[in-house]
Amino acid sequence: MSFLHASEMRGGYGGADILHGCTLTVQKGEIAVIVGPNGAGKSTAMKAVFGMLKLREGAVYLDGEDITGLSPQERVYKGMGFVPQTHNIFPTMTVRENLEMGAFIRKDEIEPTIEQVYELFPAVYEKRNQNAGELSGGQRQQVAVGRALMTQPKLLMLDEPTAGVSPIVMDELFDRIIEVAKTGISILMVEQNARQALEIADKGYVLVQGANAYTDTGANLLADPEVRRTFLGG
Amino acid sequence: MDILNALVAFTNFVVVPATAYGSQLALGALGVTLIYGVLRFSNFAHGETMSFGAMVVVLVTGLFQSWGLSLGALPTALLALPFGILATALLLLLTDRVVYKFYRKVKAVPVMFVIVSTGVMFVMNGLVRMVVGTDDRRFSDGARFVINAREFKAWSGLNEGLALKTTQVITVVVAMITVAALFWFLNKTRTGKSMRAFSDNEDLALLSGINPERVVMITWLLVAALATIAGTLYGLDKSYKPFIFQQLLLPVFAAAIVGGIGNPLGAVAGGFVIAFSEVTLTYAFKKVVTYLGPDSWAPDGLVQLLSTDYKFAVSFAILIIVLLFKPTGLFKGQSI
């Protein structure tokens, strides 16, 4: 079984379902990207994986363990890291304090992990004593990813990490995400910039109306004429 | 022209009392701002919390005095302070358990919390009156002055005297120590940082594994200490009068909002802004003006902008001006 295995997820926020049998799997050290039109349930699918949405049907397995019934906090302890799309930093705390708070659940020495984050994101190191709320959009996203990495997660989930940042910053963020994956951390990411995201993806999911429409490697999806025509604008 | 006498008169009647009053307001506003930052509501019961804390200190002080315990030149109340803090902490934790916890659980809107805290205010107010009644009590003992007006005149040869009461010095010193300790706690300790994180972004704090109930408990403990110290210092400086604390609520809130509610640094600054405005606007400047101008210019009136009866109007006016033009306060706080 894959490292993350979320199968046949159905559910919504009360009332009608948003997810209609959505299945997501991620292997160790792999980058999986969820793309799809607006309202397809991309973010909802990710929230379901993280336990922020109660499933009516389906199950979520992490490393072979059934975690369907666990709360988001408990999933953090199990090795999941989540970077929300917005409000993903502590604005009036310094960048360093943001990282420290990310590691709040850890009882061991966190200094080496902070050093690793600094190495991965030189901009974070540069701004370490500044309040996170004073940073630019791209720098904030780096702090947010850094904060999530502080628990040393085995699966990192990113909800539209490049929303609202310039194309140059986006490329840089994707480069960093590839580096994170190289350290053996699995990555599940929701993206609006479908083309660029699929370029770095080992696996891509095209979601339509809360169900899997296409699933393949990123490169194959990019090459698929049907996917290109319908979702990537030619 | 007599600049020196004018300066001494101004210091004696404005700077010294306003600094002491400002310290008391700052401590009160810090309590309000902490609750707003962490529990996200304006706690109207804060004045009565200060009253309750001060009441316990007054009673314990009386007990110590009857035992013959004292601190020499310092007021016995300082010795009783820890007991007041402890009793207030118990009261606040009990109130939280019995009242506020329920509204947190049902995720009540902030305005509901404000109304609930108003109810708590009346209950605490009644509690205090049942225990000690409504009389005025003086409980400061020890040395009365650090600098005596008459001695100052003899020493300096000036017409104007400068008096510095022991309670004023203690107020400022204790306030400084308290504020320094609070800022150290909030900025340097893991628990303090987790409180700021919770105040900054509740959802992300939960995701980071910060326990909300623990943060709430620690907030109440800090508020108990701040409120008791503020109430006791105010009572030492003036006298302990249960009724006064309901009125004190306005300048305390004004201080917190002027500084930027939710921002501890702002609460301290706001306390002094309000205190200096109140005292300056209600002070009769006749003496100062007479010293500064030529003899023939001596004014007939008091040169007082506002009667002291209107001192609460000053904080109210500042409060409204700030809310209209800079709702986030002088330091970046949360907008109300």
JSON list of N, CA, C and O in Angstrom, two decimals, chain A residues 50 72-73 76-77 82 84 87-94 97-98 100-107 134 147, chain B residues 186-198 200-202 204-212 214 332:
[
{"chain": "A", "resi": 50, "resn": "PHE", "atom": "N", "xyz": [-6.68, 15.57, 5.79]},
{"chain": "A", "resi": 50, "resn": "PHE", "atom": "CA", "xyz": [-6.10, 16.08, 7.04]},
{"chain": "A", "resi": 50, "resn": "PHE", "atom": "C", "xyz": [-7.08, 15.98, 8.21]},
{"chain": "A", "resi": 50, "resn": "PHE", "atom": "O", "xyz": [-6.74, 16.34, 9.34]},
{"chain": "A", "resi": 72, "resn": "PRO", "atom": "N", "xyz": [-7.36, 16.57, 13.31]},
{"chain": "A", "resi": 72, "resn": "PRO", "atom": "CA", "xyz": [-6.18, 17.12, 12.64]},
{"chain": "A", "resi": 72, "resn": "PRO", "atom": "C", "xyz": [-4.95, 17.14, 13.56]},
{"chain": "A", "resi": 72, "resn": "PRO", "atom": "O", "xyz": [-3.85, 16.77, 13.14]},
{"chain": "A", "resi": 73, "resn": "GLN", "atom": "N", "xyz": [-5.15, 17.54, 14.84]},
{"chain": "A", "resi": 73, "resn": "GLN", "atom": "CA", "xyz": [-4.01, 17.60, 15.77]},
{"chain": "A", "resi": 73, "resn": "GLN", "atom": "C", "xyz": [-3.37, 16.23, 15.92]},
{"chain": "A", "resi": 73, "resn": "GLN", "atom": "O", "xyz": [-2.15, 16.10, 15.92]},
{"chain": "A", "resi": 76, "resn": "VAL", "atom": "N", "xyz": [-1.22, 15.42, 13.10]},
{"chain": "A", "resi": 76, "resn": "VAL", "atom": "CA", "xyz": [0.08, 16.07, 13.14]},
{"chain": "A", "resi": 76, "resn": "VAL", "atom": "C", "xyz": [1.06, 15.18, 13.91]},
{"chain": "A", "resi": 76, "resn": "VAL", "atom": "O", "xyz": [2.20, 14.97, 13.50]},
{"chain": "A", "resi": 77, "resn": "TYR", "atom": "N", "xyz": [0.59, 14.63, 15.03]},
{"chain": "A", "resi": 77, "resn": "TYR", "atom": "CA", "xyz": [1.44, 13.73, 15.81]},
{"chain": "A", "resi": 77, "resn": "TYR", "atom": "C", "xyz": [1.84, 12.50, 15.01]},
{"chain": "A", "resi": 77, "resn": "TYR", "atom": "O", "xyz": [2.90, 11.93, 15.19]},
{"chain": "A", "resi": 82, "resn": "PHE", "atom": "N", "xyz": [0.59, 20.38, 7.62]},
{"chain": "A", "resi": 82, "resn": "PHE", "atom": "CA", "xyz": [-0.39, 21.02, 6.74]},
{"chain": "A", "resi": 82, "resn": "PHE", "atom": "C", "xyz": [-0.09, 22.52, 6.67]},
{"chain": "A", "resi": 82, "resn": "PHE", "atom": "O", "xyz": [0.10, 23.17, 7.69]},
{"chain": "A", "resi": 84, "resn": "PRO", "atom": "N", "xyz": [-1.99, 25.71, 5.44]},
{"chain": "A", "resi": 84, "resn": "PRO", "atom": "CA", "xyz": [-3.24, 26.24, 4.90]},
{"chain": "A", "resi": 84, "resn": "PRO", "atom": "C", "xyz": [-2.94, 27.28, 3.81]},
{"chain": "A", "resi": 84, "resn": "PRO", "atom": "O", "xyz": [-1.83, 27.81, 3.72]},
{"chain": "A", "resi": 87, "resn": "HIS", "atom": "N", "xyz": [-3.77, 32.65, 6.15]},
{"chain": "A", "resi": 87, "resn": "HIS", "atom": "CA", "xyz": [-3.60, 32.65, 7.61]},
{"chain": "A", "resi": 87, "resn": "HIS", "atom": "C", "xyz": [-2.70, 31.49, 8.04]},
{"chain": "A", "resi": 87, "resn": "HIS", "atom": "O", "xyz": [-3.04, 30.73, 8.93]},
{"chain": "A", "resi": 88, "resn": "ASN", "atom": "N", "xyz": [-1.58, 31.35, 7.38]},
{"chain": "A", "resi": 88, "resn": "ASN", "atom": "CA", "xyz": [-0.71, 30.20, 7.66]},
{"chain": "A", "resi": 88, "resn": "ASN", "atom": "C", "xyz": [0.55, 30.57, 8.44]},
{"chain": "A", "resi": 88, "resn": "ASN", "atom": "O", "xyz": [1.47, 29.78, 8.55]},
{"chain": "A", "resi": 89, "resn": "ILE", "atom": "N", "xyz": [0.59, 31.82, 8.96]},
{"chain": "A", "resi": 89, "resn": "ILE", "atom": "CA", "xyz": [1.72, 32.22, 9.82]},
{"chain": "A", "resi": 89, "resn": "ILE", "atom": "C", "xyz": [1.18, 32.93, 11.06]},
{"chain": "A", "resi": 89, "resn": "ILE", "atom": "O", "xyz": [0.00, 33.23, 11.14]},
{"chain": "A", "resi": 90, "resn": "PHE", "atom": "N", "xyz": [2.09, 33.18, 12.03]},
{"chain": "A", "resi": 90, "resn": "PHE", "atom": "CA", "xyz": [1.74, 34.01, 13.19]},
{"chain": "A", "resi": 90, "resn": "PHE", "atom": "C", "xyz": [2.30, 35.40, 12.91]},
{"chain": "A", "resi": 90, "resn": "PHE", "atom": "O", "xyz": [3.49, 35.65, 13.10]},
{"chain": "A", "resi": 91, "resn": "PRO", "atom": "N", "xyz": [1.45, 36.34, 12.46]},
{"chain": "A", "resi": 91, "resn": "PRO", "atom": "CA", "xyz": [1.97, 37.60, 11.92]},
{"chain": "A", "resi": 91, "resn": "PRO", "atom": "C", "xyz": [2.75, 38.48, 12.89]},
{"chain": "A", "resi": 91, "resn": "PRO", "atom": "O", "xyz": [3.72, 39.11, 12.49]},
{"chain": "A", "resi": 92, "resn": "THR", "atom": "N", "xyz": [2.35, 38.54, 14.18]},
{"chain": "A", "resi": 92, "resn": "THR", "atom": "CA", "xyz": [3.08, 39.46, 15.07]},
{"chain": "A", "resi": 92, "resn": "THR", "atom": "C", "xyz": [4.23, 38.77, 15.80]},
{"chain": "A", "resi": 92, "resn": "THR", "atom": "O", "xyz": [4.81, 39.33, 16.71]},
{"chain": "A", "resi": 93, "resn": "MET", "atom": "N", "xyz": [4.55, 37.56, 15.37]},
{"chain": "A", "resi": 93, "resn": "MET", "atom": "CA", "xyz": [5.71, 36.88, 15.98]},
{"chain": "A", "resi": 93, "resn": "MET", "atom": "C", "xyz": [6.84, 36.86, 14.97]},
{"chain": "A", "resi": 93, "resn": "MET", "atom": "O", "xyz": [6.61, 36.89, 13.76]},
{"chain": "A", "resi": 94, "resn": "THR", "atom": "N", "xyz": [8.06, 36.80, 15.48]},
{"chain": "A", "resi": 94, "resn": "THR", "atom": "CA", "xyz": [9.19, 36.80, 14.56]},
{"chain": "A", "resi": 94, "resn": "THR", "atom": "C", "xyz": [9.22, 35.48, 13.78]},
{"chain": "A", "resi": 94, "resn": "THR", "atom": "O", "xyz": [8.57, 34.50, 14.16]},
{"chain": "A", "resi": 97, "resn": "GLU", "atom": "N", "xyz": [10.34, 32.68, 15.86]},
{"chain": "A", "resi": 97, "resn": "GLU", "atom": "CA", "xyz": [9.29, 32.23, 16.79]},
{"chain": "A", "resi": 97, "resn": "GLU", "atom": "C", "xyz": [8.22, 31.41, 16.06]},
{"chain": "A", "resi": 97, "resn": "GLU", "atom": "O", "xyz": [7.67, 30.47, 16.63]},
{"chain": "A", "resi": 98, "resn": "ASN", "atom": "N", "xyz": [7.96, 31.78, 14.79]},
{"chain": "A", "resi": 98, "resn": "ASN", "atom": "CA", "xyz": [7.03, 30.99, 13.99]},
{"chain": "A", "resi": 98, "resn": "ASN", "atom": "C", "xyz": [7.52, 29.55, 13.88]},
{"chain": "A", "resi": 98, "resn": "ASN", "atom": "O", "xyz": [6.74, 28.60, 14.02]},
{"chain": "A", "resi": 100, "resn": "GLU", "atom": "N", "xyz": [9.61, 28.07, 15.95]},
{"chain": "A", "resi": 100, "resn": "GLU", "atom": "CA", "xyz": [9.56, 27.45, 17.28]},
{"chain": "A", "resi": 100, "resn": "GLU", "atom": "C", "xyz": [8.15, 26.94, 17.58]},
{"chain": "A", "resi": 100, "resn": "GLU", "atom": "O", "xyz": [7.96, 25.86, 18.14]},
{"chain": "A", "resi": 101, "resn": "MET", "atom": "N", "xyz": [7.14, 27.74, 17.20]},
{"chain": "A", "resi": 101, "resn": "MET", "atom": "CA", "xyz": [5.75, 27.33, 17.47]},
{"chain": "A", "resi": 101, "resn": "MET", "atom": "C", "xyz": [5.38, 26.12, 16.61]},
{"chain": "A", "resi": 101, "resn": "MET", "atom": "O", "xyz": [4.59, 25.28, 17.03]},
{"chain": "A", "resi": 102, "resn": "GLY", "atom": "N", "xyz": [5.96, 26.05, 15.41]},
{"chain": "A", "resi": 102, "resn": "GLY", "atom": "CA", "xyz": [5.73, 24.88, 14.57]},
{"chain": "A", "resi": 102, "resn": "GLY", "atom": "C", "xyz": [6.17, 23.61, 15.27]},
{"chain": "A", "resi": 102, "resn": "GLY", "atom": "O", "xyz": [5.58, 22.54, 15.10]},
{"chain": "A", "resi": 103, "resn": "ALA", "atom": "N", "xyz": [7.22, 23.73, 16.07]},
{"chain": "A", "resi": 103, "resn": "ALA", "atom": "CA", "xyz": [7.79, 22.56, 16.75]},
{"chain": "A", "resi": 103, "resn": "ALA", "atom": "C", "xyz": [7.22, 22.39, 18.15]},
{"chain": "A", "resi": 103, "resn": "ALA", "atom": "O", "xyz": [7.81, 21.69, 18.97]},
{"chain": "A", "resi": 104, "resn": "PHE", "atom": "N", "xyz": [6.09, 23.03, 18.43]},
{"chain": "A", "resi": 104, "resn": "PHE", "atom": "CA", "xyz": [5.56, 23.05, 19.81]},
{"chain": "A", "resi": 104, "resn": "PHE", "atom": "C", "xyz": [5.36, 21.65, 20.39]},
{"chain": "A", "resi": 104, "resn": "PHE", "atom": "O", "xyz": [5.57, 21.43, 21.58]},
{"chain": "A", "resi": 105, "resn": "ILE", "atom": "N", "xyz": [4.96, 20.69, 19.54]},
{"chain": "A", "resi": 105, "resn": "ILE", "atom": "CA", "xyz": [4.67, 19.36, 20.08]},
{"chain": "A", "resi": 105, "resn": "ILE", "atom": "C", "xyz": [5.94, 18.55, 20.34]},
{"chain": "A", "resi": 105, "resn": "ILE", "atom": "O", "xyz": [5.87, 17.48, 20.94]},
{"chain": "A", "resi": 106, "resn": "ARG", "atom": "N", "xyz": [7.07, 19.05, 19.87]},
{"chain": "A", "resi": 106, "resn": "ARG", "atom": "CA", "xyz": [8.29, 18.25, 20.03]},
{"chain": "A", "resi": 106, "resn": "ARG", "atom": "C", "xyz": [8.94, 18.46, 21.39]},
{"chain": "A", "resi": 106, "resn": "ARG", "atom": "O", "xyz": [8.98, 19.57, 21.90]},
{"chain": "A", "resi": 107, "resn": "LYS", "atom": "N", "xyz": [9.45, 17.38, 21.96]},
{"chain": "A", "resi": 107, "resn": "LYS", "atom": "CA", "xyz": [10.11, 17.48, 23.25]},
{"chain": "A", "resi": 107, "resn": "LYS", "atom": "C", "xyz": [11.64, 17.48, 23.10]},
{"chain": "A", "resi": 107, "resn": "LYS", "atom": "O", "xyz": [12.35, 17.82, 24.03]},
{"chain": "A", "resi": 134, "resn": "GLU", "atom": "N", "xyz": [5.32, 41.15, 8.41]},
{"chain": "A", "resi": 134, "resn": "GLU", "atom": "CA", "xyz": [5.91, 42.24, 7.64]},
{"chain": "A", "resi": 134, "resn": "GLU", "atom": "C", "xyz": [6.57, 41.75, 6.36]},
{"chain": "A", "resi": 134, "resn": "GLU", "atom": "O", "xyz": [7.14, 42.54, 5.60]},
{"chain": "A", "resi": 147, "resn": "ARG", "atom": "N", "xyz": [7.45, 26.42, 8.89]},
{"chain": "A", "resi": 147, "resn": "ARG", "atom": "CA", "xyz": [6.75, 26.12, 10.15]},
{"chain": "A", "resi": 147, "resn": "ARG", "atom": "C", "xyz": [6.23, 24.68, 10.15]},
{"chain": "A", "resi": 147, "resn": "ARG", "atom": "O", "xyz": [6.37, 23.95, 11.11]},
{"chain": "B", "resi": 186, "resn": "LEU", "atom": "N", "xyz": [6.04, 36.79, 28.11]},
{"chain": "B", "resi": 186, "resn": "LEU", "atom": "CA", "xyz": [5.40, 36.68, 26.80]},
{"chain": "B", "resi": 186, "resn": "LEU", "atom": "C", "xyz": [6.40, 36.48, 25.67]},
{"chain": "B", "resi": 186, "resn": "LEU", "atom": "O", "xyz": [6.13, 35.83, 24.68]},
{"chain": "B", "resi": 187, "resn": "ASN", "atom": "N", "xyz": [7.60, 37.06, 25.83]},
{"chain": "B", "resi": 187, "resn": "ASN", "atom": "CA", "xyz": [8.55, 37.05, 24.71]},
{"chain": "B", "resi": 187, "resn": "ASN", "atom": "C", "xyz": [9.63, 35.98, 24.82]},
{"chain": "B", "resi": 187, "resn": "ASN", "atom": "O", "xyz": [10.23, 35.62, 23.82]},
{"chain": "B", "resi": 188, "resn": "LYS", "atom": "N", "xyz": [9.89, 35.48, 26.02]},
{"chain": "B", "resi": 188, "resn": "LYS", "atom": "CA", "xyz": [11.03, 34.58, 26.17]},
{"chain": "B", "resi": 188, "resn": "LYS", "atom": "C", "xyz": [10.65, 33.15, 26.53]},
{"chain": "B", "resi": 188, "resn": "LYS", "atom": "O", "xyz": [11.41, 32.24, 26.26]},
{"chain": "B", "resi": 189, "resn": "THR", "atom": "N", "xyz": [9.51, 32.95, 27.17]},
{"chain": "B", "resi": 189, "resn": "THR", "atom": "CA", "xyz": [9.20, 31.59, 27.58]},
{"chain": "B", "resi": 189, "resn": "THR", "atom": "C", "xyz": [8.35, 30.89, 26.53]},
{"chain": "B", "resi": 189, "resn": "THR", "atom": "O", "xyz": [7.65, 31.53, 25.76]},
{"chain": "B", "resi": 190, "resn": "ARG", "atom": "N", "xyz": [8.42, 29.58, 26.52]},
{"chain": "B", "resi": 190, "resn": "ARG", "atom": "CA", "xyz": [7.67, 28.77, 25.57]},
{"chain": "B", "resi": 190, "resn": "ARG", "atom": "C", "xyz": [6.17, 28.96, 25.78]},
{"chain": "B", "resi": 190, "resn": "ARG", "atom": "O", "xyz": [5.42, 29.13, 24.82]},
{"chain": "B", "resi": 191, "resn": "THR", "atom": "N", "xyz": [5.76, 28.96, 27.05]},
{"chain": "B", "resi": 191, "resn": "THR", "atom": "CA", "xyz": [4.34, 29.14, 27.36]},
{"chain": "B", "resi": 191, "resn": "THR", "atom": "C", "xyz": [3.86, 30.52, 26.91]},
{"chain": "B", "resi": 191, "resn": "THR", "atom": "O", "xyz": [2.78, 30.66, 26.34]},
{"chain": "B", "resi": 192, "resn": "GLY", "atom": "N", "xyz": [4.68, 31.54, 27.19]},
{"chain": "B", "resi": 192, "resn": "GLY", "atom": "CA", "xyz": [4.30, 32.90, 26.80]},
{"chain": "B", "resi": 192, "resn": "GLY", "atom": "C", "xyz": [4.18, 33.02, 25.29]},
{"chain": "B", "resi": 192, "resn": "GLY", "atom": "O", "xyz": [3.24, 33.63, 24.78]},
{"chain": "B", "resi": 193, "resn": "LYS", "atom": "N", "xyz": [5.13, 32.40, 24.58]},
{"chain": "B", "resi": 193, "resn": "LYS", "atom": "CA", "xyz": [5.08, 32.46, 23.12]},
{"chain": "B", "resi": 193, "resn": "LYS", "atom": "C", "xyz": [3.84, 31.73, 22.60]},
{"chain": "B", "resi": 193, "resn": "LYS", "atom": "O", "xyz": [3.22, 32.17, 21.64]},
{"chain": "B", "resi": 194, "resn": "SER", "atom": "N", "xyz": [3.49, 30.62, 23.25]},
{"chain": "B", "resi": 194, "resn": "SER", "atom": "CA", "xyz": [2.31, 29.90, 22.78]},
{"chain": "B", "resi": 194, "resn": "SER", "atom": "C", "xyz": [1.05, 30.73, 23.01]},
{"chain": "B", "resi": 194, "resn": "SER", "atom": "O", "xyz": [0.11, 30.66, 22.23]},
{"chain": "B", "resi": 195, "resn": "MET", "atom": "N", "xyz": [1.06, 31.58, 24.05]},
{"chain": "B", "resi": 195, "resn": "MET", "atom": "CA", "xyz": [-0.08, 32.48, 24.26]},
{"chain": "B", "resi": 195, "resn": "MET", "atom": "C", "xyz": [-0.17, 33.50, 23.14]},
{"chain": "B", "resi": 195, "resn": "MET", "atom": "O", "xyz": [-1.25, 33.80, 22.62]},
{"chain": "B", "resi": 196, "resn": "ARG", "atom": "N", "xyz": [0.99, 34.05, 22.74]},
{"chain": "B", "resi": 196, "resn": "ARG", "atom": "CA", "xyz": [0.98, 35.03, 21.65]},
{"chain": "B", "resi": 196, "resn": "ARG", "atom": "C", "xyz": [0.57, 34.36, 20.35]},
{"chain": "B", "resi": 196, "resn": "ARG", "atom": "O", "xyz": [-0.15, 34.94, 19.53]},
{"chain": "B", "resi": 197, "resn": "ALA", "atom": "N", "xyz": [1.04, 33.12, 20.14]},
{"chain": "B", "resi": 197, "resn": "ALA", "atom": "CA", "xyz": [0.67, 32.40, 18.92]},
{"chain": "B", "resi": 197, "resn": "ALA", "atom": "C", "xyz": [-0.84, 32.19, 18.88]},
{"chain": "B", "resi": 197, "resn": "ALA", "atom": "O", "xyz": [-1.49, 32.40, 17.86]},
{"chain": "B", "resi": 198, "resn": "PHE", "atom": "N", "xyz": [-1.41, 31.81, 20.01]},
{"chain": "B", "resi": 198, "resn": "PHE", "atom": "CA", "xyz": [-2.84, 31.58, 20.09]},
{"chain": "B", "resi": 198, "resn": "PHE", "atom": "C", "xyz": [-3.61, 32.87, 19.79]},
{"chain": "B", "resi": 198, "resn": "PHE", "atom": "O", "xyz": [-4.61, 32.88, 19.09]},
{"chain": "B", "resi": 200, "resn": "ASP", "atom": "N", "xyz": [-2.49, 35.37, 18.01]},
{"chain": "B", "resi": 200, "resn": "ASP", "atom": "CA", "xyz": [-2.20, 35.75, 16.62]},
{"chain": "B", "resi": 200, "resn": "ASP", "atom": "C", "xyz": [-3.07, 34.99, 15.62]},
{"chain": "B", "resi": 200, "resn": "ASP", "atom": "O", "xyz": [-3.62, 35.56, 14.69]},
{"chain": "B", "resi": 201, "resn": "ASN", "atom": "N", "xyz": [-3.14, 33.69, 15.78]},
{"chain": "B", "resi": 201, "resn": "ASN", "atom": "CA", "xyz": [-3.79, 32.84, 14.79]},
{"chain": "B", "resi": 201, "resn": "ASN", "atom": "C", "xyz": [-4.24, 31.56, 15.49]},
{"chain": "B", "resi": 201, "resn": "ASN", "atom": "O", "xyz": [-3.48, 30.60, 15.61]},
{"chain": "B", "resi": 202, "resn": "GLU", "atom": "N", "xyz": [-5.49, 31.58, 15.93]},
{"chain": "B", "resi": 202, "resn": "GLU", "atom": "CA", "xyz": [-5.99, 30.48, 16.76]},
{"chain": "B", "resi": 202, "resn": "GLU", "atom": "C", "xyz": [-5.95, 29.14, 16.02]},
{"chain": "B", "resi": 202, "resn": "GLU", "atom": "O", "xyz": [-5.49, 28.14, 16.58]},
{"chain": "B", "resi": 204, "resn": "LEU", "atom": "N", "xyz": [-4.11, 28.11, 13.48]},
{"chain": "B", "resi": 204, "resn": "LEU", "atom": "CA", "xyz": [-2.76, 27.61, 13.28]},
{"chain": "B", "resi": 204, "resn": "LEU", "atom": "C", "xyz": [-2.14, 27.13, 14.60]},
{"chain": "B", "resi": 204, "resn": "LEU", "atom": "O", "xyz": [-1.39, 26.16, 14.63]},
{"chain": "B", "resi": 205, "resn": "ALA", "atom": "N", "xyz": [-2.49, 27.82, 15.69]},
{"chain": "B", "resi": 205, "resn": "ALA", "atom": "CA", "xyz": [-2.00, 27.41, 17.01]},
{"chain": "B", "resi": 205, "resn": "ALA", "atom": "C", "xyz": [-2.52, 26.01, 17.34]},
{"chain": "B", "resi": 205, "resn": "ALA", "atom": "O", "xyz": [-1.78, 25.17, 17.85]},
{"chain": "B", "resi": 206, "resn": "LEU", "atom": "N", "xyz": [-3.79, 25.77, 17.01]},
{"chain": "B", "resi": 206, "resn": "LEU", "atom": "CA", "xyz": [-4.35, 24.44, 17.27]},
{"chain": "B", "resi": 206, "resn": "LEU", "atom": "C", "xyz": [-3.63, 23.39, 16.42]},
{"chain": "B", "resi": 206, "resn": "LEU", "atom": "O", "xyz": [-3.28, 22.32, 16.91]},
{"chain": "B", "resi": 207, "resn": "LEU", "atom": "N", "xyz": [-3.38, 23.73, 15.15]},
{"chain": "B", "resi": 207, "resn": "LEU", "atom": "CA", "xyz": [-2.67, 22.81, 14.26]},
{"chain": "B", "resi": 207, "resn": "LEU", "atom": "C", "xyz": [-1.26, 22.53, 14.77]},
{"chain": "B", "resi": 207, "resn": "LEU", "atom": "O", "xyz": [-0.69, 21.48, 14.51]},
{"chain": "B", "resi": 208, "resn": "SER", "atom": "N", "xyz": [-0.68, 23.52, 15.48]},
{"chain": "B", "resi": 208, "resn": "SER", "atom": "CA", "xyz": [0.68, 23.33, 15.99]},
{"chain": "B", "resi": 208, "resn": "SER", "atom": "C", "xyz": [0.69, 22.55, 17.29]},
{"chain": "B", "resi": 208, "resn": "SER", "atom": "O", "xyz": [1.75, 22.35, 17.87]},
{"chain": "B", "resi": 209, "resn": "GLY", "atom": "N", "xyz": [-0.49, 22.17, 17.77]},
{"chain": "B", "resi": 209, "resn": "GLY", "atom": "CA", "xyz": [-0.54, 21.34, 18.98]},
{"chain": "B", "resi": 209, "resn": "GLY", "atom": "C", "xyz": [-0.58, 22.13, 20.27]},
{"chain": "B", "resi": 209, "resn": "GLY", "atom": "O", "xyz": [-0.32, 21.60, 21.34]},
{"chain": "B", "resi": 210, "resn": "ILE", "atom": "N", "xyz": [-0.90, 23.44, 20.18]},
{"chain": "B", "resi": 210, "resn": "ILE", "atom": "CA", "xyz": [-1.03, 24.25, 21.39]},
{"chain": "B", "resi": 210, "resn": "ILE", "atom": "C", "xyz": [-2.39, 23.99, 22.02]},
{"chain": "B", "resi": 210, "resn": "ILE", "atom": "O", "xyz": [-3.41, 24.03, 21.34]},
{"chain": "B", "resi": 211, "resn": "ASN", "atom": "N", "xyz": [-2.39, 23.69, 23.32]},
{"chain": "B", "resi": 211, "resn": "ASN", "atom": "CA", "xyz": [-3.62, 23.33, 24.02]},
{"chain": "B", "resi": 211, "resn": "ASN", "atom": "C", "xyz": [-4.39, 24.60, 24.41]},
{"chain": "B", "resi": 211, "resn": "ASN", "atom": "O", "xyz": [-3.94, 25.36, 25.26]},
{"chain": "B", "resi": 212, "resn": "PRO", "atom": "N", "xyz": [-5.56, 24.84, 23.81]},
{"chain": "B", "resi": 212, "resn": "PRO", "atom": "CA", "xyz": [-6.27, 26.09, 24.06]},
{"chain": "B", "resi": 212, "resn": "PRO", "atom": "C", "xyz": [-6.69, 26.27, 25.52]},
{"chain": "B", "resi": 212, "resn": "PRO", "atom": "O", "xyz": [-6.60, 27.37, 26.06]},
{"chain": "B", "resi": 214, "resn": "ARG", "atom": "N", "xyz": [-5.23, 25.28, 28.17]},
{"chain": "B", "resi": 214, "resn": "ARG", "atom": "CA", "xyz": [-4.08, 25.66, 28.99]},
{"chain": "B", "resi": 214, "resn": "ARG", "atom": "C", "xyz": [-3.76, 27.14, 28.79]},
{"chain": "B", "resi": 214, "resn": "ARG", "atom": "O", "xyz": [-3.46, 27.87, 29.73]},
{"chain": "B", "resi": 332, "resn": "LYS", "atom": "N", "xyz": [-0.03, 48.93, 16.60]},
{"chain": "B", "resi": 332, "resn": "LYS", "atom": "CA", "xyz": [-0.94, 48.11, 15.81]},
{"chain": "B", "resi": 332, "resn": "LYS", "atom": "C", "xyz": [-1.63, 47.06, 16.66]},
{"chain": "B", "resi": 332, "resn": "LYS", "atom": "O", "xyz": [-1.05, 46.05, 17.02]}
]
